Amino acid sequence: MRVDVRIRIAYVRKFIFITGGVLSGLGKGVLAASLGFLLKARGYKVTLQKIDPYLNVDAGTMNPYEHGEVFVTADGKECDLDIGRYERFLHQDLSASNYITTGQVYWNVIQRERRGDYLGKTVQIIPHITEEIKRLIRKPLEESGAEIGIVEVGGTVGDIEGLPYLEALRQMRDELPRDDTCFVHLTYIPVLSTTGELKTKPTQHSVKELRTVGIQPDFIVARTHSPLDQGIRRKISLFCDVPLPHVIEGLDLPTIYEVPLALEAEGFPDKVLAVLSLSPRKGDHGEWEGFVERLKNPDSTVRIGIVGKYVELHDAYISIIEAFQHAGAALGVRVELSWIPSAQVEKTTDVLRDLAGILVPGGFGERGIEGKIITADYARRERVPYFGICLGMQVAAIAFARHALGLREANSTEFQPETPHPVIDLLPEQRHLRAKGGTMRLGAYPAVLKANSRAREIYGKAEIAERHRHRYEFNLDYLGDFERAGMIASGLSPDGRLVEIVEIPDHPWYIGVQFHPEYTSRPLRPHPLFVDFVRACAERRS
Ligand code: GLN
């Protein structure tokens, strides 16, 4: 007789759900990331997940000038910028499963339906879509072994798109032991300008909205301009039916990196742990506090120009902004960014005059490209530190071909398919691709750095891996001419086919990288390229 002996391993698996009400843009991502940071600092294994209730399958096809930057994970998923924020606060790489969109949920369910997995059944939002949502919410914990999954539901409670998610979360609360889930609701407390009074009514309404879908929050985090006094806290507690200590102040702060420290002061992480029946622990935030101190008290300032197509929406470049903050804090330098539309440079390079350094970031499409090429050429001639990222490297190569090699019509085939000198071109494997979604070169790829190059010196090692998001590449046919004229390939793919870094050795600092170093810069581990670039800019100034 066979005995079925199954050993049940008891491991902790808890979920914290973060919803938002009243307004969008209150900082749910910063709240989720900060809570993740605080729980991780207490020794818990944490993962963070973002739900985007859009029908896009991933963020790759969304316009960064509407939604902000497209962030890329090491395993190549194109995500919302919040995933970048999570990685920076958690100091840990996340993966494709940390990002869910409605498009992906429906895609999975519809594929299953086509395969016949639901044969005979009517496929419905409840239970089929909600089951798929729950499966995707459990996935990152299963993959990473995390004990706590913090899940941020994008959008605002009451949005039609968000309903299936809230229903899935409600089901999880019912299905799991009561202390396996915790709901945190972020709201906004406006101040009436005439009387200076803080108003709680919008918060009450948004909690009511949440209750209509069967969710009672455990915590209210109230975003506010001025501190919440006891009276306001009591009012929120009473009308929203949360215990008084569970009303948490979310005061506006000079930098998002202070948010974890403010939440700690409110005792928030230990109160959340209590709801989840997890033991409170002491967290060590010493290094983080040191970073915040350095960030807030720089010794000097350096002004760096960012030349891009549309520089109005800074969220489109958020990882670059953050990477400069990390590098600046490491050096005790405040990096002041000047945003320069490339169309302005096309009129006159005077707008580049007072800059200590110039960065040209990634981008797509022809518009504004000539201004970027002029910028790259200006920085080379004027010996201004230049940092080109992705498209910023490609324009540096085009500018070099045109002005140092005399190939006047050099271009990328992205902008001029018939150019006689395609110094930037598609690889054969990209040529046949028609579909745009998820077909670029995405995620982390290794590169080998050339001995004695500046890149090698900056990284302090010969092998690196960096994250990519592009379709076009440096055309190797031209590399010999480039190197003879003074622009070298200092980083190549291990097979030597792809140029990953170019630099001009005879220049104070001129580096272009085909990848996105900004994605992996962290407060406590600034990216070496950003640190060295800021250092070079600061030295030029002094
Ligand atoms: N448009 C360029 C390409 O596809 C650069 C992309 C980028 O800067 N991220 O190769």
Coordinates of C-alpha atoms in Angstrom, one line a residue, residues 4-536:
D4 CA 0.9 9.6 0.3
V5 CA 3.1 11.7 2.6
R6 CA 3.1 15.3 1.8
I7 CA 5.1 17.7 3.9
R8 CA 3.4 21.0 4.1
I9 CA 5.9 23.8 4.4
A10 CA 4.5 26.8 6.1
Y11 CA 5.9 30.0 4.7
V12 CA 4.7 33.5 5.2
R13 CA 3.0 35.0 2.2
K14 CA 1.3 38.3 2.9
F15 CA -0.2 41.0 0.6
I16 CA -0.5 44.7 1.0
F17 CA -2.8 46.4 -1.5
I18 CA -2.4 50.1 -2.2
T19 CA -5.3 52.0 -3.7
G20 CA -5.7 55.7 -4.3
G21 CA -8.6 58.1 -4.2
V22 CA -9.7 61.7 -4.7
L23 CA -7.0 62.6 -7.3
S24 CA -4.4 60.8 -9.5
G25 CA -0.8 61.7 -9.1
L26 CA -0.8 61.6 -5.3
G27 CA 2.3 59.3 -5.1
K28 CA 0.9 55.8 -4.7
G29 CA 4.1 54.6 -6.3
V30 CA 6.3 56.5 -3.8
L31 CA 4.2 55.2 -0.9
A32 CA 4.4 51.6 -2.1
A33 CA 8.1 51.9 -2.7
S34 CA 8.7 53.6 0.7
L35 CA 6.8 50.9 2.5
G36 CA 8.7 48.3 0.6
F37 CA 12.0 49.9 1.6
L38 CA 10.9 50.1 5.3
L39 CA 9.8 46.4 5.4
K40 CA 12.9 45.3 3.6
A41 CA 15.1 47.2 6.0
R42 CA 13.4 45.2 8.8
G43 CA 14.7 42.0 7.2
Y44 CA 11.5 40.9 5.4
K45 CA 11.7 39.6 1.9
V46 CA 9.6 42.0 -0.1
T47 CA 8.4 42.4 -3.7
L48 CA 6.5 45.2 -5.3
Q49 CA 4.0 45.0 -8.1
K50 CA 2.2 47.6 -10.2
I51 CA -1.1 47.1 -11.9
D52 CA -1.9 49.3 -14.8
P53 CA -5.5 49.1 -15.8
Y54 CA -4.8 49.9 -19.5
L55 CA -5.6 47.7 -22.4
N56 CA -2.0 48.0 -23.6
V57 CA -0.2 44.6 -23.2
D58 CA 2.9 46.5 -21.8
A59 CA 4.1 50.1 -21.6
G60 CA 6.3 49.8 -24.7
T61 CA 3.7 51.3 -27.0
M62 CA 2.6 54.1 -24.7
N63 CA 3.6 57.6 -25.3
P64 CA 6.2 58.7 -22.7
Y65 CA 5.1 62.3 -23.1
E66 CA 1.7 61.2 -21.7
H67 CA 2.6 58.5 -19.3
G68 CA 6.2 59.2 -18.5
E69 CA 9.2 57.1 -19.1
V70 CA 9.1 53.5 -20.2
F71 CA 11.2 51.6 -17.7
V72 CA 12.8 48.3 -18.7
T73 CA 13.5 45.4 -16.4
A74 CA 16.6 43.2 -16.7
D75 CA 14.5 40.5 -18.2
G76 CA 13.3 42.9 -20.9
K77 CA 9.7 43.9 -19.9
E78 CA 8.7 47.4 -20.8
C79 CA 7.0 48.8 -17.8
D80 CA 5.5 51.9 -16.1
L81 CA 8.0 54.2 -14.5
D82 CA 6.8 53.1 -11.0
I83 CA 8.8 49.8 -11.5
G84 CA 11.9 51.9 -11.7
R85 CA 11.0 53.7 -8.5
Y86 CA 10.4 50.3 -6.8
E87 CA 13.8 49.1 -7.9
R88 CA 15.5 52.3 -6.6
F89 CA 13.8 52.1 -3.2
L90 CA 14.1 48.3 -2.8
H91 CA 17.6 48.2 -4.1
Q92 CA 16.7 45.1 -6.0
D93 CA 16.0 44.0 -9.5
L94 CA 12.4 43.2 -10.4
S95 CA 11.1 41.2 -13.3
A96 CA 8.4 41.0 -15.9
S97 CA 5.9 39.5 -13.4
N98 CA 6.1 42.7 -11.2
Y99 CA 4.0 44.6 -13.8
I100 CA 0.5 43.7 -14.8
T101 CA -1.7 45.4 -17.4
T102 CA -5.3 44.7 -18.3
G103 CA -4.1 44.0 -21.8
Q104 CA -2.0 41.2 -20.5
V105 CA -4.7 39.8 -18.3
Y106 CA -7.2 39.6 -21.2
W107 CA -4.5 38.3 -23.6
N108 CA -3.8 35.4 -21.3
V109 CA -7.5 34.6 -20.8
I110 CA -8.4 34.9 -24.5
Q111 CA -5.4 32.7 -25.5
R112 CA -6.6 30.0 -23.1
E113 CA -10.1 30.3 -24.4
R114 CA -8.8 29.8 -28.0
R115 CA -6.8 26.8 -26.8
G116 CA -10.0 25.3 -25.5
D117 CA -9.1 25.4 -21.8
Y118 CA -12.6 26.7 -20.9
L119 CA -14.4 24.4 -23.3
G120 CA -18.2 24.5 -22.7
K121 CA -17.9 27.5 -20.3
T122 CA -19.0 31.0 -20.7
V123 CA -15.8 33.1 -20.1
Q124 CA -16.6 36.0 -17.9
I125 CA -14.9 38.8 -15.9
I126 CA -15.9 37.0 -12.8
P127 CA -14.5 34.4 -12.3
H128 CA -12.1 34.1 -15.3
I129 CA -10.6 37.5 -15.4
T130 CA -10.5 37.8 -11.6
E131 CA -8.8 34.4 -11.3
E132 CA -6.2 35.4 -13.8
I133 CA -5.6 38.7 -11.9
K134 CA -5.1 36.7 -8.6
R135 CA -2.7 34.3 -10.3
L136 CA -0.6 37.2 -11.6
I137 CA -0.6 38.8 -8.2
R138 CA 0.7 35.7 -6.6
K139 CA 3.3 35.1 -9.3
P140 CA 6.1 37.5 -8.2
L141 CA 6.0 36.1 -4.7
E142 CA 6.2 32.5 -6.0
E143 CA 9.0 33.4 -8.3
S144 CA 11.1 35.4 -5.8
G145 CA 10.2 33.7 -2.6
A146 CA 9.1 37.0 -1.1
E147 CA 7.1 37.0 2.1
I148 CA 5.4 40.3 1.5
G149 CA 3.9 41.4 -1.8
I150 CA 3.0 45.1 -2.1
V151 CA 0.6 45.7 -4.9
E152 CA -0.2 49.1 -6.2
V153 CA -3.4 49.5 -8.1
G154 CA -3.0 52.2 -10.7
G155 CA -5.7 54.8 -11.3
T156 CA -8.2 56.1 -8.8
V157 CA -10.9 54.1 -7.0
G158 CA -14.1 54.5 -9.0
D159 CA -12.5 54.2 -12.4
I160 CA -14.4 51.6 -14.6
E161 CA -11.0 50.1 -15.6
G162 CA -10.1 49.3 -12.0
L163 CA -13.2 47.4 -11.0
P164 CA -12.1 43.9 -11.9
Y165 CA -8.9 44.4 -9.9
L166 CA -10.7 45.6 -6.8
E167 CA -13.0 42.7 -7.1
A168 CA -10.0 40.3 -7.3
L169 CA -8.5 41.9 -4.2
R170 CA -11.8 41.7 -2.3
Q171 CA -11.9 38.0 -3.2
M172 CA -8.3 37.5 -2.0
R173 CA -9.2 39.1 1.3
D174 CA -12.1 36.7 1.7
E175 CA -10.2 33.6 0.6
L176 CA -7.0 34.1 2.6
P177 CA -6.8 34.2 6.4
R178 CA -7.8 37.7 7.6
D179 CA -4.3 38.6 8.6
D180 CA -2.8 37.8 5.2
T181 CA -4.0 41.0 3.5
C182 CA -3.8 44.6 4.4
F183 CA -5.5 47.5 2.5
V184 CA -3.9 50.9 2.4
H185 CA -5.8 53.7 0.8
L186 CA -4.0 56.9 -0.2
T187 CA -6.2 60.1 -0.4
Y188 CA -5.8 63.8 -0.5
I189 CA -6.7 66.4 2.1
P190 CA -7.2 69.8 0.4
V191 CA -6.8 73.1 2.2
L192 CA -9.5 75.7 1.7
S193 CA -7.5 78.8 0.7
T194 CA -10.0 81.3 2.2
T195 CA -10.0 79.8 5.7
G196 CA -6.9 77.6 5.7
E197 CA -9.0 74.7 6.8
L198 CA -8.1 71.1 5.9
K199 CA -11.1 69.3 4.4
T200 CA -11.7 65.6 4.8
K201 CA -14.9 65.2 2.7
P202 CA -13.2 64.0 -0.5
T203 CA -11.4 61.3 1.6
Q204 CA -14.7 60.2 3.1
H205 CA -16.2 60.0 -0.4
S206 CA -13.4 57.9 -1.8
V207 CA -13.5 55.5 1.1
K208 CA -17.3 55.2 0.5
E209 CA -16.5 54.4 -3.1
L210 CA -14.1 51.7 -2.0
R211 CA -16.7 50.3 0.4
T212 CA -19.3 49.9 -2.4
V213 CA -17.0 47.3 -4.0
G214 CA -16.7 45.6 -0.6
I215 CA -13.3 46.8 0.6
Q216 CA -12.8 48.5 3.9
P217 CA -9.3 49.9 4.1
D218 CA -7.1 49.1 7.1
F219 CA -5.1 52.4 6.7
I220 CA -5.7 55.8 5.3
V221 CA -2.6 57.6 4.2
A222 CA -3.6 61.3 3.8
R223 CA -1.5 63.3 1.5
T224 CA -1.4 66.9 2.8
H225 CA 0.4 70.3 2.5
S226 CA 0.2 70.9 6.2
P227 CA 0.5 68.6 9.2
L228 CA -2.7 66.7 10.3
D229 CA -3.7 67.7 13.8
Q230 CA -5.5 65.4 16.1
G231 CA -8.9 66.8 15.3
I232 CA -8.5 66.0 11.6
R233 CA -7.1 62.6 12.3
R234 CA -10.0 61.8 14.6
K235 CA -12.5 63.0 11.9
I236 CA -10.9 60.8 9.2
S237 CA -10.8 57.9 11.7
L238 CA -14.5 58.3 12.6
F239 CA -15.9 58.9 9.1
C240 CA -13.7 56.3 7.3
D241 CA -14.0 53.7 10.1
V242 CA -10.3 53.1 10.6
P243 CA -8.6 53.1 14.1
L244 CA -7.1 56.5 14.9
P245 CA -3.4 55.3 14.8
H246 CA -4.2 54.0 11.3
V247 CA -4.6 57.5 10.0
I248 CA -1.2 58.2 8.6
E249 CA 0.1 61.6 7.6
G250 CA 1.6 61.9 4.1
L251 CA 3.1 65.4 4.2
D252 CA 4.6 67.0 1.1
L253 CA 8.4 66.8 1.3
P254 CA 11.3 68.3 -0.5
T255 CA 12.5 65.0 -1.9
I256 CA 10.7 61.7 -2.4
Y257 CA 13.7 60.0 -0.7
E258 CA 12.5 61.5 2.6
V259 CA 9.1 59.7 2.4
P260 CA 10.3 56.5 4.0
L261 CA 11.8 58.4 7.0
A262 CA 8.5 60.3 7.5
L263 CA 6.4 57.1 7.3
E264 CA 8.8 55.6 9.9
A265 CA 8.2 58.5 12.2
E266 CA 4.5 57.8 11.9
G267 CA 5.1 54.2 13.0
F268 CA 3.5 53.1 9.8
P269 CA 5.6 50.0 9.0
D270 CA 5.1 48.4 12.4
K271 CA 1.4 49.1 12.3
V272 CA 1.2 47.4 8.9
L273 CA 3.1 44.4 10.3
A274 CA 0.7 44.2 13.2
V275 CA -2.3 44.0 10.8
L276 CA -0.4 41.1 9.1
S277 CA 0.4 39.4 12.4
L278 CA 4.1 39.8 11.6
S279 CA 6.5 40.7 14.3
P280 CA 7.7 44.3 14.5
R281 CA 11.4 44.7 14.0
K282 CA 14.0 47.4 14.1
G283 CA 15.0 48.7 10.7
D284 CA 18.4 50.2 10.0
H285 CA 18.1 53.3 7.8
G286 CA 21.5 54.8 8.5
E287 CA 22.9 54.7 5.0
W288 CA 19.6 56.0 3.5
E289 CA 19.6 58.9 6.0
G290 CA 23.2 59.7 5.0
F291 CA 22.2 59.7 1.4
V292 CA 19.2 62.1 2.1
E293 CA 21.5 64.4 4.1
R294 CA 24.0 64.6 1.3
L295 CA 21.3 65.2 -1.2
K296 CA 19.9 68.1 0.8
N297 CA 23.2 69.7 1.7
P298 CA 25.5 69.8 -1.3
D299 CA 28.8 71.7 -1.3
S300 CA 28.5 73.1 -4.9
T301 CA 26.2 73.2 -7.9
V302 CA 26.8 72.1 -11.4
R303 CA 24.5 72.9 -14.4
I304 CA 24.0 70.2 -16.9
G305 CA 21.9 70.5 -20.1
I306 CA 19.5 67.8 -21.3
V307 CA 18.7 68.3 -25.0
G308 CA 15.6 66.3 -26.0
K309 CA 12.7 66.4 -28.4
Y310 CA 10.0 67.3 -25.9
V311 CA 11.6 68.2 -22.6
E312 CA 8.5 69.6 -21.0
L313 CA 7.3 66.4 -19.3
H314 CA 10.2 65.6 -17.0
D315 CA 8.6 62.3 -16.1
A316 CA 9.6 61.1 -19.5
Y317 CA 13.2 61.2 -18.2
I318 CA 12.6 60.3 -14.6
S319 CA 15.4 57.6 -14.3
I320 CA 17.9 60.1 -15.7
I321 CA 16.8 62.8 -13.2
E322 CA 17.1 60.3 -10.4
A323 CA 20.5 59.0 -11.6
F324 CA 21.8 62.5 -11.4
Q325 CA 20.5 62.9 -7.9
H326 CA 22.2 59.7 -6.8
A327 CA 25.5 60.7 -8.5
G328 CA 25.3 64.3 -7.1
A329 CA 24.7 63.1 -3.6
A330 CA 27.7 60.7 -3.9
L331 CA 29.9 63.7 -4.9
G332 CA 28.3 66.4 -2.7
V333 CA 27.2 68.3 -5.8
R334 CA 23.8 69.6 -6.6
V335 CA 23.0 68.8 -10.2
E336 CA 20.8 71.5 -11.7
L337 CA 19.3 70.3 -15.0
S338 CA 18.6 72.7 -17.8
W339 CA 16.0 71.4 -20.2
I340 CA 16.6 72.4 -23.8
P341 CA 14.3 71.5 -26.6
S342 CA 16.5 70.3 -29.5
A343 CA 14.5 72.6 -31.9
Q344 CA 16.1 75.6 -30.1
V345 CA 19.6 74.3 -30.8
E346 CA 18.7 74.1 -34.5
K347 CA 18.3 77.9 -34.4
T348 CA 21.4 78.7 -32.3
T349 CA 23.9 76.9 -30.1
D350 CA 24.0 79.9 -27.8
V351 CA 21.5 78.0 -25.6
L352 CA 24.3 75.5 -24.8
R353 CA 26.8 78.2 -23.7
D354 CA 26.7 78.2 -20.0
L355 CA 26.5 74.4 -19.4
A356 CA 29.1 72.4 -17.5
G357 CA 28.0 69.3 -19.5
I358 CA 25.4 68.0 -21.9
L359 CA 23.4 64.9 -21.9
V360 CA 21.4 63.7 -24.9
P361 CA 18.9 61.1 -23.8
G362 CA 17.1 58.3 -25.7
G363 CA 14.3 58.9 -28.1
F364 CA 12.5 57.9 -31.2
G365 CA 11.5 59.5 -34.5
E366 CA 12.9 62.1 -36.7
R367 CA 11.6 65.3 -35.1
G368 CA 14.3 67.3 -33.4
I369 CA 17.0 65.0 -34.5
E370 CA 19.1 67.6 -36.3
G371 CA 19.3 69.7 -33.1
K372 CA 20.6 66.7 -31.2
I373 CA 23.3 66.1 -33.9
I374 CA 24.3 69.7 -33.7
T375 CA 24.5 69.4 -29.9
A376 CA 26.7 66.3 -30.1
D377 CA 29.0 68.1 -32.6
Y378 CA 29.1 71.3 -30.5
A379 CA 30.2 69.3 -27.4
R380 CA 32.9 67.6 -29.3
R381 CA 34.4 70.8 -30.8
E382 CA 34.0 72.9 -27.7
R383 CA 35.3 70.1 -25.5
V384 CA 32.2 70.2 -23.2
P385 CA 31.6 66.9 -21.4
Y386 CA 29.0 64.9 -23.4
F387 CA 27.0 61.9 -22.3
G388 CA 24.9 60.3 -25.0
I389 CA 22.4 57.7 -24.0
C390 CA 20.9 55.4 -26.7
L391 CA 19.7 57.9 -29.3
G392 CA 22.3 60.2 -27.7
M393 CA 25.0 57.8 -28.7
Q394 CA 23.6 57.4 -32.2
V395 CA 23.5 61.2 -32.8
A396 CA 27.1 61.4 -31.5
A397 CA 28.1 58.8 -34.1
I398 CA 26.2 60.6 -36.9
A399 CA 27.8 64.0 -35.9
F400 CA 31.2 62.4 -35.9
A401 CA 30.7 60.8 -39.3
R402 CA 29.5 64.1 -40.8
H403 CA 32.0 66.5 -39.3
A404 CA 35.1 64.4 -38.5
L405 CA 34.9 61.9 -41.4
G406 CA 33.4 64.3 -43.8
L407 CA 30.5 62.1 -44.7
R408 CA 28.1 65.0 -44.9
E409 CA 25.0 62.8 -45.5
A410 CA 25.6 60.3 -42.8
N411 CA 22.5 59.4 -40.9
S412 CA 20.5 56.6 -39.2
T413 CA 18.2 54.7 -41.4
E414 CA 15.6 55.4 -38.8
F415 CA 15.5 59.0 -40.0
Q416 CA 16.6 58.7 -43.6
P417 CA 16.2 55.1 -45.0
E418 CA 18.0 56.1 -48.2
T419 CA 21.1 57.7 -46.6
P420 CA 24.3 56.9 -48.6
H421 CA 26.1 56.5 -45.2
P422 CA 24.0 54.5 -42.8
V423 CA 26.3 54.8 -39.8
I424 CA 23.4 53.7 -37.6
D425 CA 21.3 50.9 -39.1
L426 CA 19.0 48.0 -38.4
L427 CA 20.5 44.6 -37.8
P428 CA 19.4 41.9 -40.4
E429 CA 17.2 40.2 -37.7
Q430 CA 15.3 43.5 -37.1
R431 CA 14.6 44.1 -40.8
H432 CA 11.7 41.7 -41.3
L433 CA 9.9 42.8 -38.1
R434 CA 6.6 44.6 -38.6
A435 CA 4.9 44.4 -35.2
K436 CA 6.1 47.2 -32.9
G437 CA 5.1 45.8 -29.4
G438 CA 7.9 44.1 -27.5
T439 CA 10.1 43.6 -30.6
M440 CA 13.0 45.9 -29.8
R441 CA 16.3 44.8 -28.3
L442 CA 15.1 44.8 -24.7
G443 CA 16.6 44.0 -21.3
A444 CA 20.1 43.3 -20.0
Y445 CA 22.9 42.3 -22.4
P446 CA 26.6 41.7 -21.6
A447 CA 29.4 43.9 -23.0
V448 CA 33.1 43.7 -22.9
L449 CA 35.1 46.8 -22.3
K450 CA 38.3 47.7 -24.1
A451 CA 41.5 47.7 -22.0
N452 CA 42.8 51.2 -21.2
S453 CA 39.6 52.9 -22.3
R454 CA 37.8 55.5 -20.2
A455 CA 34.8 53.2 -19.9
R456 CA 36.9 50.4 -18.6
E457 CA 38.5 52.8 -16.1
I458 CA 35.1 54.1 -15.0
Y459 CA 33.5 50.7 -14.5
G460 CA 36.6 49.3 -12.9
K461 CA 36.0 45.9 -14.6
A462 CA 36.1 44.4 -18.1
E463 CA 32.6 42.8 -18.3
I464 CA 29.4 44.6 -17.7
A465 CA 25.7 44.0 -18.3
E466 CA 23.3 46.9 -19.1
R467 CA 19.7 47.2 -20.1
H468 CA 18.7 48.1 -23.6
R469 CA 15.6 49.4 -25.5
H470 CA 16.3 50.2 -29.1
R471 CA 16.1 48.8 -32.6
Y472 CA 19.0 50.4 -34.4
E473 CA 22.7 49.8 -34.0
F474 CA 26.1 51.2 -34.8
N475 CA 27.1 50.0 -38.3
L476 CA 30.4 48.0 -38.0
D477 CA 31.3 48.8 -41.6
Y478 CA 32.3 52.3 -40.4
L479 CA 34.1 51.4 -37.2
G480 CA 37.6 51.3 -38.7
D481 CA 37.2 54.9 -40.1
F482 CA 35.8 56.1 -36.8
E483 CA 38.6 54.7 -34.8
R484 CA 41.3 56.1 -37.1
A485 CA 39.7 59.5 -36.7
G486 CA 39.5 59.4 -32.9
M487 CA 36.2 57.9 -31.9
I488 CA 36.7 54.4 -30.5
A489 CA 34.3 51.6 -29.6
S490 CA 35.2 51.0 -26.0
G491 CA 32.4 48.5 -25.3
L492 CA 31.3 45.7 -27.6
S493 CA 29.0 42.7 -27.3
P494 CA 31.0 39.6 -26.4
D495 CA 30.6 38.4 -30.1
G496 CA 32.0 41.7 -31.3
R497 CA 28.9 42.4 -33.5
L498 CA 27.4 45.2 -31.5
V499 CA 29.0 48.5 -30.5
E500 CA 27.7 49.3 -27.0
I501 CA 29.9 52.2 -26.0
V502 CA 31.8 54.8 -28.1
E503 CA 34.2 57.4 -26.7
I504 CA 36.6 60.1 -27.8
P505 CA 39.9 59.5 -25.9
D506 CA 41.2 63.0 -26.8
H507 CA 38.3 64.9 -25.2
P508 CA 37.7 65.8 -21.5
W509 CA 34.6 63.5 -21.4
Y510 CA 32.8 62.2 -24.5
I511 CA 31.0 59.0 -24.1
G512 CA 27.9 57.5 -25.8
V513 CA 26.3 54.3 -24.7
Q514 CA 23.8 52.2 -26.6
F515 CA 22.1 51.1 -23.4
H516 CA 20.3 52.9 -20.5
P517 CA 22.6 53.2 -17.5
E518 CA 20.0 55.3 -15.7
Y519 CA 17.7 52.3 -15.2
T520 CA 20.1 50.7 -12.8
S521 CA 21.3 53.7 -10.8
R522 CA 20.2 53.5 -7.1
P523 CA 20.5 55.9 -4.2
L524 CA 23.0 53.8 -2.5
R525 CA 24.7 52.5 -5.6
P526 CA 24.9 55.4 -8.1
H527 CA 25.8 54.5 -11.6
P528 CA 29.6 54.9 -12.2
L529 CA 29.0 56.6 -15.6
F530 CA 26.8 59.2 -14.0
V531 CA 29.1 59.8 -11.1
D532 CA 32.1 60.2 -13.4
F533 CA 30.2 62.5 -15.8
V534 CA 29.1 64.8 -13.0
R535 CA 32.6 64.8 -11.6
A536 CA 34.0 65.8 -15.0

